[in-house]
Short mmCIF file of C-alpha atoms and ligand atoms in Angstrom, two decimals:
data_model
loop_
_atom_site.label_atom_id
_atom_site.label_comp_id
_atom_site.label_asym_id
_atom_site.label_seq_id
_atom_site.Cartn_x
_atom_site.Cartn_y
_atom_site.Cartn_z
CA UNK A 253 83.73 134.92 114.77
CA UNK A 254 87.30 135.35 113.44
CA UNK A 255 88.33 133.44 116.53
CA UNK A 256 86.73 130.85 115.45
CA UNK A 257 87.38 130.61 111.86
CA UNK A 258 88.88 127.50 110.41
CA UNK A 259 88.67 128.37 106.58
CA UNK A 260 90.94 131.09 104.81
CA UNK A 261 90.37 131.28 101.13
CA UNK A 262 91.58 133.46 98.40
CA UNK A 263 89.81 134.83 95.62
CA UNK A 264 90.41 133.21 92.14
CA UNK A 265 91.57 136.59 91.19
CA UNK A 266 94.20 136.52 93.97
CA UNK A 267 95.85 133.46 92.49
CA UNK A 268 99.84 133.91 92.22
CA UNK A 269 100.24 134.95 88.79
CA UNK A 270 103.92 134.00 88.71
CA UNK A 271 106.01 130.90 89.96
CA UNK A 272 108.94 131.59 92.07
CA UNK A 273 112.64 130.36 91.16
CA UNK A 274 114.77 129.80 93.99
CA UNK A 275 117.77 129.51 91.95
CA UNK A 276 117.55 133.33 91.58
CA UNK A 277 118.06 133.97 95.80
CA UNK A 278 120.65 130.64 96.73
CA UNK A 279 123.40 131.74 98.60
CA UNK A 280 125.65 129.14 96.78
CA UNK A 281 124.84 128.02 93.38
CA UNK A 282 123.00 124.75 92.91
CA UNK A 283 125.66 121.75 91.18
CA UNK A 284 124.81 121.26 87.94
CA UNK A 285 123.38 118.27 86.46
CA UNK A 286 125.94 116.09 84.41
CA UNK A 287 125.48 114.30 81.10
CA UNK A 288 125.58 110.39 82.17
CA UNK A 289 128.38 109.76 79.68
CA UNK A 290 130.73 112.52 79.08
CA UNK A 291 130.05 113.48 83.03
CA UNK A 292 130.23 117.04 81.91
CA UNK A 293 127.46 119.58 82.80
CA UNK A 294 124.62 118.80 80.60
CA UNK A 295 123.82 121.27 77.65
CA UNK A 296 119.84 121.96 76.71
CA UNK A 297 120.51 120.30 73.08
CA UNK A 298 120.89 116.78 75.48
CA UNK A 299 117.46 117.32 76.68
CA UNK A 300 115.45 118.26 73.82
CA UNK A 301 114.34 114.11 73.07
CA UNK A 302 112.63 114.00 76.37
CA UNK A 303 111.52 117.86 77.23
CA UNK A 304 109.79 121.07 75.15
CA UNK A 305 112.56 123.63 75.55
CA UNK A 306 110.64 126.04 77.33
CA UNK A 307 110.97 123.61 80.26
CA UNK A 308 114.95 123.18 79.69
CA UNK A 309 114.87 126.73 80.29
CA UNK A 310 112.77 127.08 83.28
CA UNK A 311 115.30 124.31 84.62
CA UNK A 312 118.19 126.27 84.40
CA UNK A 313 116.63 129.74 84.81
CA UNK A 314 118.09 132.08 87.53
CA UNK A 315 114.81 134.71 86.82
CA UNK A 316 113.29 135.22 90.08
CA UNK A 317 109.73 135.35 88.77
CA UNK A 318 108.27 133.19 85.84
CA UNK A 319 105.34 134.29 84.05
CA UNK A 320 102.47 131.42 84.59
CA UNK A 321 100.69 131.00 80.74
CA UNK A 322 96.85 132.09 80.84
CA UNK A 323 96.09 129.14 79.29
CA UNK A 324 97.69 126.98 82.60
CA UNK A 325 95.99 129.50 85.05
CA UNK A 326 92.49 128.64 83.21
CA UNK A 327 92.71 125.07 84.01
CA UNK A 328 94.37 125.77 87.55
CA UNK A 329 91.47 127.87 88.15
CA UNK A 330 89.34 124.60 88.53
CA UNK A 331 90.34 123.75 91.78
CA UNK A 332 93.02 126.65 92.95
CA UNK A 333 93.31 128.53 94.97
CA UNK A 334 93.23 125.85 97.43
CA UNK A 335 91.95 126.44 101.31
CA UNK A 336 94.27 126.76 104.26
CA UNK A 337 92.69 125.33 107.40
CA UNK A 338 93.55 126.33 111.28
CA UNK A 339 93.23 122.84 112.80
CA UNK A 340 91.40 124.25 115.82
CA UNK A 341 89.86 120.62 116.49
CA UNK A 342 93.51 118.86 116.17
CA UNK A 343 94.91 121.65 118.77
CA UNK A 344 92.13 121.02 121.23
CA UNK A 345 92.40 116.89 121.03
CA UNK A 346 96.31 117.70 121.63
CA UNK A 347 95.80 120.09 124.18
CA UNK A 348 98.61 121.75 122.57
CA UNK A 349 98.96 125.63 122.95
CA UNK A 350 100.60 125.48 119.33
CA UNK A 351 98.62 126.70 116.43
CA UNK A 352 98.51 124.64 113.28
CA UNK A 353 97.47 125.61 109.73
CA UNK A 354 97.13 123.17 106.90
CA UNK A 355 97.11 124.20 103.28
CA UNK A 356 95.17 121.07 101.55
CA UNK A 357 96.31 119.77 98.10
CA UNK A 358 93.68 116.91 97.95
CA UNK A 359 91.12 118.91 96.53
CA UNK A 360 92.48 118.85 92.99
CA UNK A 361 90.76 116.66 90.13
CA UNK A 362 93.40 113.65 90.97
CA UNK A 363 93.35 114.46 94.67
CA UNK A 364 96.96 115.63 94.94
CA UNK A 365 99.48 118.62 94.38
CA UNK A 366 100.74 116.86 91.48
CA UNK A 367 98.20 118.42 88.90
CA UNK A 368 100.09 122.05 89.20
CA UNK A 369 102.98 120.61 87.55
CA UNK A 370 101.26 117.79 85.10
CA UNK A 371 99.24 120.82 83.42
CA UNK A 372 102.27 123.21 83.07
CA UNK A 373 104.45 120.32 81.44
CA UNK A 374 101.33 119.14 79.30
CA UNK A 375 100.82 122.93 77.84
CA UNK A 376 104.28 123.81 77.08
CA UNK A 377 104.53 120.18 75.06
CA UNK A 378 101.52 120.76 73.17
CA UNK A 379 102.79 124.30 72.55
CA UNK A 380 105.69 122.68 70.85
CA UNK A 381 103.66 120.57 68.83
CA UNK A 382 104.37 117.24 70.59
CA UNK A 383 100.76 115.30 70.89
CA UNK A 384 102.39 112.25 72.96
CA UNK A 385 104.03 112.01 76.30
CA UNK A 386 105.17 108.92 78.52
CA UNK A 387 105.79 108.58 82.25
CA UNK A 388 106.18 106.32 85.21
CA UNK A 389 103.90 106.41 88.04
CA UNK A 390 104.17 104.55 91.50
CA UNK A 391 101.18 104.57 93.31
CA UNK A 392 99.54 106.15 90.60
CA UNK A 393 99.12 109.93 91.81
CA UNK A 394 101.37 111.44 89.36
CA UNK A 395 100.05 108.87 86.14
CA UNK A 396 96.48 110.05 87.02
CA UNK A 397 97.57 113.61 87.58
CA UNK A 398 99.25 113.52 83.94
CA UNK A 399 96.38 111.68 82.40
CA UNK A 400 93.97 114.52 83.48
CA UNK A 401 96.42 117.21 82.09
CA UNK A 402 96.50 115.11 79.13
CA UNK A 403 92.62 115.23 78.86
CA UNK A 404 92.88 118.92 79.11
CA UNK A 405 95.13 119.72 76.03
CA UNK A 406 94.13 116.63 74.21
CA UNK A 407 97.82 114.95 74.63
CA UNK A 408 97.83 111.36 74.33
CA UNK A 409 99.67 109.61 77.67
CA UNK A 410 101.31 106.20 78.12
CA UNK A 411 102.00 105.49 81.75
CA UNK A 412 104.39 102.82 82.86
CA UNK A 413 103.20 101.70 86.55
CA UNK A 414 105.28 100.22 89.18
CA UNK A 415 104.24 96.31 89.03
CA UNK A 416 103.38 95.88 92.34
CA UNK A 417 101.19 99.30 92.83
CA UNK A 418 99.25 97.75 89.50
CA UNK A 419 98.22 94.97 91.42
CA UNK A 420 97.31 96.76 94.80
CA UNK A 421 95.71 100.17 93.41
CA UNK A 422 93.64 99.21 90.71
CA UNK A 423 91.17 102.48 90.92
CA UNK A 424 94.15 104.76 90.12
CA UNK A 425 94.40 102.77 86.63
CA UNK A 426 90.90 103.35 86.18
CA UNK A 427 90.95 106.88 86.87
CA UNK A 428 93.90 107.46 84.07
CA UNK A 429 91.28 105.77 81.74
CA UNK A 430 88.64 108.01 82.56
CA UNK A 431 90.99 110.90 81.21
CA UNK A 432 92.13 108.52 78.37
CA UNK A 433 95.32 107.68 79.24
CA UNK A 434 96.99 104.21 78.44
CA UNK A 435 98.46 102.44 81.48
CA UNK A 436 100.56 99.25 81.75
CA UNK A 437 102.38 97.58 84.61
CA UNK A 438 106.30 98.22 84.71
CA UNK A 439 108.87 96.11 84.39
CA UNK A 440 107.02 95.27 80.65
CA UNK A 441 108.37 93.57 77.53
CA UNK A 442 107.67 96.62 75.79
CA UNK A 443 111.05 98.16 76.36
CA UNK A 444 114.98 96.98 76.51
CA UNK A 445 115.19 97.84 80.22
CA UNK A 446 111.98 95.84 81.06
CA UNK A 447 112.75 92.81 79.15
CA UNK A 448 116.47 92.90 80.94
CA UNK A 449 114.95 93.07 84.00
CA UNK A 450 112.01 90.35 83.20
CA UNK A 451 114.57 87.86 81.80
CA UNK A 452 116.35 87.83 85.55
CA UNK A 453 113.25 88.03 87.76
CA UNK A 454 110.05 87.41 86.02
CA UNK A 455 108.15 88.28 88.79
CA UNK A 456 109.69 91.70 89.90
CA UNK A 457 107.75 93.93 91.39
CA UNK A 458 109.02 96.67 89.93
CA UNK A 459 110.37 100.29 90.97
CA UNK A 460 110.19 103.85 90.20
CA UNK A 461 113.68 104.16 88.89
CA UNK A 462 112.85 101.12 86.62
CA UNK A 463 109.33 102.35 85.41
CA UNK A 464 111.35 106.05 84.91
CA UNK A 465 113.86 103.68 82.91
CA UNK A 466 111.16 102.49 80.89
CA UNK A 467 109.23 106.01 79.99
CA UNK A 468 112.54 107.65 79.04
CA UNK A 469 113.27 104.78 76.36
CA UNK A 470 110.30 104.85 74.83
CA UNK A 471 110.63 108.87 74.38
CA UNK A 472 114.05 108.89 73.31
CA UNK A 473 113.20 106.13 70.94
CA UNK A 474 110.05 108.06 69.33
CA UNK A 475 110.30 111.45 67.63
CA UNK A 476 106.50 111.95 68.61
CA UNK A 477 107.00 111.57 72.15
CA UNK A 478 108.41 113.34 74.66
CA UNK A 479 108.84 112.63 78.67
CA UNK A 480 107.65 113.78 81.82
CA UNK A 481 108.80 113.75 85.51
CA UNK A 482 106.32 114.51 88.38
CA UNK A 483 108.95 115.47 91.15
CA UNK A 484 112.79 115.90 91.69
CA UNK A 485 113.41 118.40 88.56
CA UNK A 486 113.67 121.91 89.21
CA UNK A 487 110.97 123.06 86.73
CA UNK A 488 108.78 121.00 88.96
CA UNK A 489 109.59 122.24 92.02
CA UNK A 490 108.98 125.41 90.41
CA UNK A 491 105.44 125.11 89.27
CA UNK A 492 104.71 123.55 92.82
CA UNK A 493 105.38 127.13 94.02
CA UNK A 494 101.55 128.38 94.00
CA UNK A 495 101.29 126.08 97.04
CA UNK A 496 103.43 128.22 99.18
CA UNK A 497 102.60 131.63 97.54
CA UNK A 498 99.07 131.03 98.41
CA UNK A 499 99.66 130.09 101.74
CA UNK A 500 102.10 133.14 102.69
CA UNK A 501 99.46 135.70 101.01
CA UNK A 502 96.61 133.90 103.25
CA UNK A 503 98.90 133.97 106.54
CA UNK A 504 99.74 137.69 105.78
CA UNK A 505 96.24 138.53 106.01
CA UNK A 506 95.52 137.19 109.38
CA UNK A 507 99.38 138.65 110.61
CA UNK A 508 100.82 135.11 111.26
CA UNK A 509 104.19 133.73 110.10
CA UNK A 510 105.13 130.04 110.51
CA UNK A 511 108.06 129.37 113.16
CA UNK A 512 107.67 125.50 111.44
CA UNK A 513 107.10 124.33 108.18
CA UNK A 514 106.62 120.56 107.53
CA UNK A 515 106.07 118.48 104.72
CA UNK A 516 106.74 114.98 103.45
CA UNK A 517 109.28 114.50 100.87
CA UNK A 518 109.43 111.92 98.18
CA UNK A 519 111.08 113.44 95.43
CA UNK A 520 110.53 116.89 97.12
CA UNK A 521 107.92 118.26 95.24
CA UNK A 522 104.93 119.13 97.12
CA UNK A 523 107.27 120.37 100.08
CA UNK A 524 109.45 122.47 98.30
CA UNK A 525 106.34 124.04 96.50
CA UNK A 526 105.17 124.85 99.90
CA UNK A 527 108.81 126.23 101.82
CA UNK A 528 110.57 127.90 99.07
CA UNK A 529 108.59 130.69 98.78
CA UNK A 530 109.27 131.41 102.66
CA UNK A 531 112.74 130.13 102.51
CA UNK A 532 113.93 133.35 101.10
CA UNK A 533 112.85 135.37 104.08
CA UNK A 534 115.20 132.80 105.96
CA UNK A 535 118.08 133.36 103.56
CA UNK A 536 117.65 137.24 103.76
CA UNK A 537 117.84 137.20 107.65
CA UNK A 538 113.95 138.27 107.99
CA UNK A 539 112.98 135.10 109.62
CA UNK A 540 116.40 133.57 110.41
CA UNK A 541 114.76 131.17 112.71
CA UNK A 542 112.22 129.50 110.64
CA UNK A 543 112.46 125.92 111.14
CA UNK A 544 111.87 123.58 107.55
CA UNK A 545 111.34 119.65 108.15
CA UNK A 546 111.16 117.32 105.22
CA UNK A 547 109.46 114.15 106.95
CA UNK A 548 110.38 110.63 105.20
CA UNK A 549 109.92 106.96 105.44
CA UNK A 550 112.47 105.24 107.99
CA UNK A 551 112.73 102.34 105.26
CA UNK A 552 113.69 104.73 102.46
CA UNK A 553 115.40 107.19 104.50
CA UNK A 554 117.47 109.33 101.34
CA UNK A 555 117.78 112.19 103.29
CA UNK A 556 118.80 111.03 106.87
CA UNK A 557 121.06 108.35 105.83
CA UNK A 558 122.26 108.77 102.18
CA UNK A 559 125.45 109.71 101.07
CA UNK A 560 125.37 113.56 99.08
CA UNK A 561 126.71 112.72 95.93
CA UNK A 562 126.06 112.57 92.02
CA UNK A 563 123.30 109.48 90.77
CA UNK A 564 121.31 108.60 88.02
CA UNK A 565 117.56 109.42 88.28
CA UNK A 566 116.97 105.97 86.94
CA UNK A 567 117.60 102.43 87.55
CA UNK A 568 119.20 101.74 83.69
CA UNK A 569 121.22 105.13 84.23
CA UNK A 570 119.69 106.76 81.11
CA UNK A 571 119.16 110.24 82.91
CA UNK A 572 121.56 113.15 83.76
CA UNK A 573 123.68 112.68 86.93
CA UNK A 574 122.13 114.50 89.62
CA UNK A 575 123.99 115.92 92.96
CA UNK A 576 121.68 114.38 95.62
CA UNK A 577 121.46 112.60 98.63
CA UNK A 578 120.59 109.11 97.64
CA UNK A 579 120.12 105.33 98.47
CA UNK A 580 121.97 104.24 95.12
CA UNK A 581 119.57 104.14 91.89
CA UNK A 582 119.83 100.23 92.36
CA UNK A 583 117.88 100.43 95.40
CA UNK A 584 114.38 98.89 95.52
CA UNK A 585 112.75 100.36 98.65
CA UNK A 586 110.42 97.80 100.73
CA UNK A 587 106.62 97.71 99.66
CA UNK A 588 105.57 100.42 102.15
CA UNK A 589 102.07 102.26 101.21
CA UNK A 590 103.11 105.60 100.74
CA UNK A 591 104.13 104.52 97.30
CA UNK A 592 105.10 108.40 96.56
CA UNK A 593 107.97 108.32 99.05
CA UNK A 594 109.85 104.78 97.50
CA UNK A 595 112.17 107.01 95.61
CA UNK A 596 116.05 106.11 96.10
CA UNK A 597 116.81 109.95 95.70
CA UNK A 598 115.64 113.61 96.45
CA UNK A 599 115.05 116.96 94.43
CA UNK A 600 118.73 118.51 93.93
CA UNK A 601 117.20 122.00 95.14
CA UNK A 602 115.95 120.10 98.66
CA UNK A 603 119.32 118.60 98.96
CA UNK A 604 121.39 121.80 98.36
CA UNK A 605 119.53 123.44 101.14
CA UNK A 606 119.49 120.53 103.66
CA UNK A 607 123.29 120.56 102.78
CA UNK A 608 123.57 124.16 103.46
CA UNK A 609 121.93 123.66 106.77
CA UNK A 610 118.61 125.87 105.72
CA UNK A 611 116.70 122.60 106.11
CA UNK A 612 116.42 119.76 108.31
CA UNK A 613 115.17 115.99 107.92
CA UNK A 614 113.42 113.47 109.61
CA UNK A 615 112.49 109.98 109.13
CA UNK A 616 109.34 108.19 110.55
CA UNK A 617 108.14 104.66 110.80
CA UNK A 618 105.10 103.58 108.70
CA UNK A 619 102.80 102.21 111.50
CA UNK A 620 103.35 105.76 113.38
CA UNK A 621 102.41 107.50 110.24
CA UNK A 622 98.81 105.86 110.04
CA UNK A 623 98.51 106.49 113.65
CA UNK A 624 98.94 109.86 113.19
CA UNK A 625 96.78 110.14 109.95
CA UNK A 626 93.53 108.31 111.64
CA UNK A 627 94.01 110.71 114.54
CA UNK A 628 94.08 113.65 112.08
CA UNK A 629 90.72 112.16 110.39
CA UNK A 630 88.81 111.87 113.62
CA UNK A 631 89.53 115.58 114.06
CA UNK A 632 89.78 117.48 111.15
CA UNK A 633 87.60 114.60 108.71
CA UNK A 634 90.16 114.40 105.91
CA UNK A 635 91.58 111.34 105.10
CA UNK A 636 95.02 111.92 104.18
CA UNK A 637 96.99 109.92 101.63
CA UNK A 638 99.62 107.85 103.19
CA UNK A 639 102.62 110.01 102.17
CA UNK A 640 100.92 113.13 103.68
CA UNK A 641 100.81 111.14 107.06
CA UNK A 642 104.36 110.96 107.35
CA UNK A 643 103.76 115.06 107.57
CA UNK A 644 101.11 114.67 109.96
CA UNK A 645 102.97 112.41 112.37
CA UNK A 646 105.90 115.45 112.85
CA UNK A 647 103.17 117.90 112.89
CA UNK A 648 101.53 116.08 115.92
CA UNK A 649 104.93 115.23 117.29
CA UNK A 650 106.12 118.97 117.49
CA UNK A 651 102.28 120.00 118.65
CA UNK A 652 103.13 117.49 121.62
CA UNK A 653 106.49 119.08 122.29
CA UNK A 654 104.73 122.46 122.39
CA UNK A 655 102.41 121.42 125.17
CA UNK A 656 105.42 120.18 127.23
CA UNK A 657 107.27 123.32 127.00
CA UNK A 658 104.23 126.03 126.52
CA UNK A 659 105.68 127.44 123.42
CA UNK A 660 102.82 128.96 121.49
CA UNK A 661 104.24 128.26 118.11
CA UNK A 662 102.67 128.49 114.83
CA UNK A 663 103.13 125.47 112.73
CA UNK A 664 102.43 125.09 108.91
CA UNK A 665 101.53 121.82 107.29
CA UNK A 666 101.89 120.65 103.86
CA UNK A 667 98.95 118.27 103.19
CA UNK A 668 99.77 116.84 100.01
CA UNK A 669 96.77 115.01 99.24
CA UNK A 670 93.91 112.46 100.33
CA UNK A 671 93.96 108.91 100.74
CA UNK A 672 90.54 107.88 98.76
CA UNK A 673 92.38 105.49 96.93
CA UNK A 674 94.73 104.20 99.22
CA UNK A 675 92.00 102.45 101.53
CA UNK A 676 93.57 99.28 100.84
CA UNK A 677 96.83 100.75 103.07
CA UNK A 678 94.14 101.68 105.96
CA UNK A 679 92.70 98.28 105.92
CA UNK A 680 95.87 96.58 105.63
CA UNK A 681 96.64 98.91 109.18
CA UNK A 682 93.29 97.94 110.50
CA UNK A 683 93.48 94.54 109.96
CA UNK A 684 97.15 94.30 111.59
CA UNK A 685 98.82 93.20 108.55
CA UNK A 686 100.72 96.83 108.19
CA UNK A 687 104.33 96.50 109.48
CA UNK A 688 107.39 98.60 109.86
CA UNK A 689 110.19 97.78 107.85
CA UNK A 690 113.82 97.51 109.35
CA UNK A 691 116.06 100.02 107.70
CA UNK A 692 117.02 98.13 105.10
CA UNK A 693 121.01 98.54 105.62
CA UNK A 694 122.33 95.31 103.49
CA UNK A 695 120.23 96.50 100.25
CA UNK A 696 121.46 100.08 100.62
CA UNK A 697 125.06 99.11 100.83
CA UNK A 698 124.98 96.84 97.72
CA UNK A 699 123.22 100.03 95.99
CA UNK A 700 125.71 102.52 97.14
CA UNK A 701 128.30 100.13 95.26
CA UNK A 702 126.82 100.66 92.31
CA UNK A 703 127.16 104.74 92.41
CA UNK A 704 128.73 106.04 89.26
CA UNK A 705 132.20 107.45 89.24
CA UNK A 706 132.24 111.33 88.90
C1 PLP B 37 103.90 111.77 95.14
C2 PLP B 37 103.31 112.54 96.37
C3 PLP B 37 104.21 112.55 97.11
C4 PLP B 37 105.33 112.72 97.35
O1 PLP B 37 106.00 113.41 95.92
P1 PLP B 37 106.83 114.72 96.35
O2 PLP B 37 107.67 115.21 95.05
O3 PLP B 37 107.54 114.63 97.34
O4 PLP B 37 105.75 115.63 96.72
C5 PLP B 37 103.49 113.39 98.52
N1 PLP B 37 102.14 113.29 98.45
C6 PLP B 37 101.09 113.16 97.90
C7 PLP B 37 99.90 112.80 97.80
C8 PLP B 37 101.82 112.47 96.51
O5 PLP B 37 100.81 111.69 95.64
#
């Protein structure tokens, strides 16, 4: 029977009780975030208008394990631990000797990994007496995750949603309304950042960087309101490490260890959550050959084409400066359907690890990702989010390589979410309207000119 098994599950009582903090184990320290005006390393008090102190502490902590509060575990238990699958049918379809495992985060209420951090962030805000949070959202995954978390802790949530997605993905908006959040399109007339852009370009489709500017501006201008970010920051990646810890525990039980770990990266949170609990083994020399592959869109190629330097996290330049691979904070990516991967920067932790040669990066074309997602759905059943299709593409490519070389590698795929609210993207694919975008060289060159001098 175990030779046929496809689902590996933990009992609720085996859920991780701690988040794993890679800052304790880095071979070289992470370059610090800098104040946007003084360009000096940021101080905790610079961030108190935006975040609760507990999250600010987590952002810079070097404690290896940070305890998950009971109140957070109580909510995570609504869908965690998540299932690890062996993709036996996909393996057969590909005629590969590789073993493919995937950890599926689409079983959460909003349908992705994002509530793993949304719930924790809402909890720490509530504990500090904050009853109102602003945020931005691209395709709507993060907005709906924070809306859900707000409902759990009775917090009012206001979401600035990138205009193009607001129009293209109406059902994410309705999900936010079901959980009680207020969602408006960005750019909006409610903030200075929004009005500035609308004055020049009334039909602006918006960008994640611009929506961040609007949400930050509102949070800074109101005492009763904090801001929440769904990816990129250290504490967000920290909260996602439940994914990798559960995966590691499940694989240990069946005497497996991955040769390759693959995931898609927008800001880097789901994939970091998966691989960080494994990377310590690579740093310590226990598994020096472990391959970790980040996958990004060829039309928003932050890790594969961007320079490694300090840049703002948002369009207007209000956030701290982060050392990251970046396409420039003014870069507005082409309107690809993987909305969660349309970001100019990347988590500083991911960038640091890439720079140290501990992980690698690959870029793939939109059409190839949908083909992979459809192949996956026809063998494994799950219809994945367009973002996750990027990781599936490279997983299939690696499995085919194994078929050619005869290697029986063990591949671990981070499957970040389902695509049930992204069916318009699949519809575009089937009707031949989906296309690959050329590498936007000129737009990126232009945006890189605006990099801050540090
Ligand atoms: C938001 C999102 C991503 C990209 O964000 P990361 O922070 O890189 O994980 C990937 N997949 C899904 C399903 C998402 O919702």
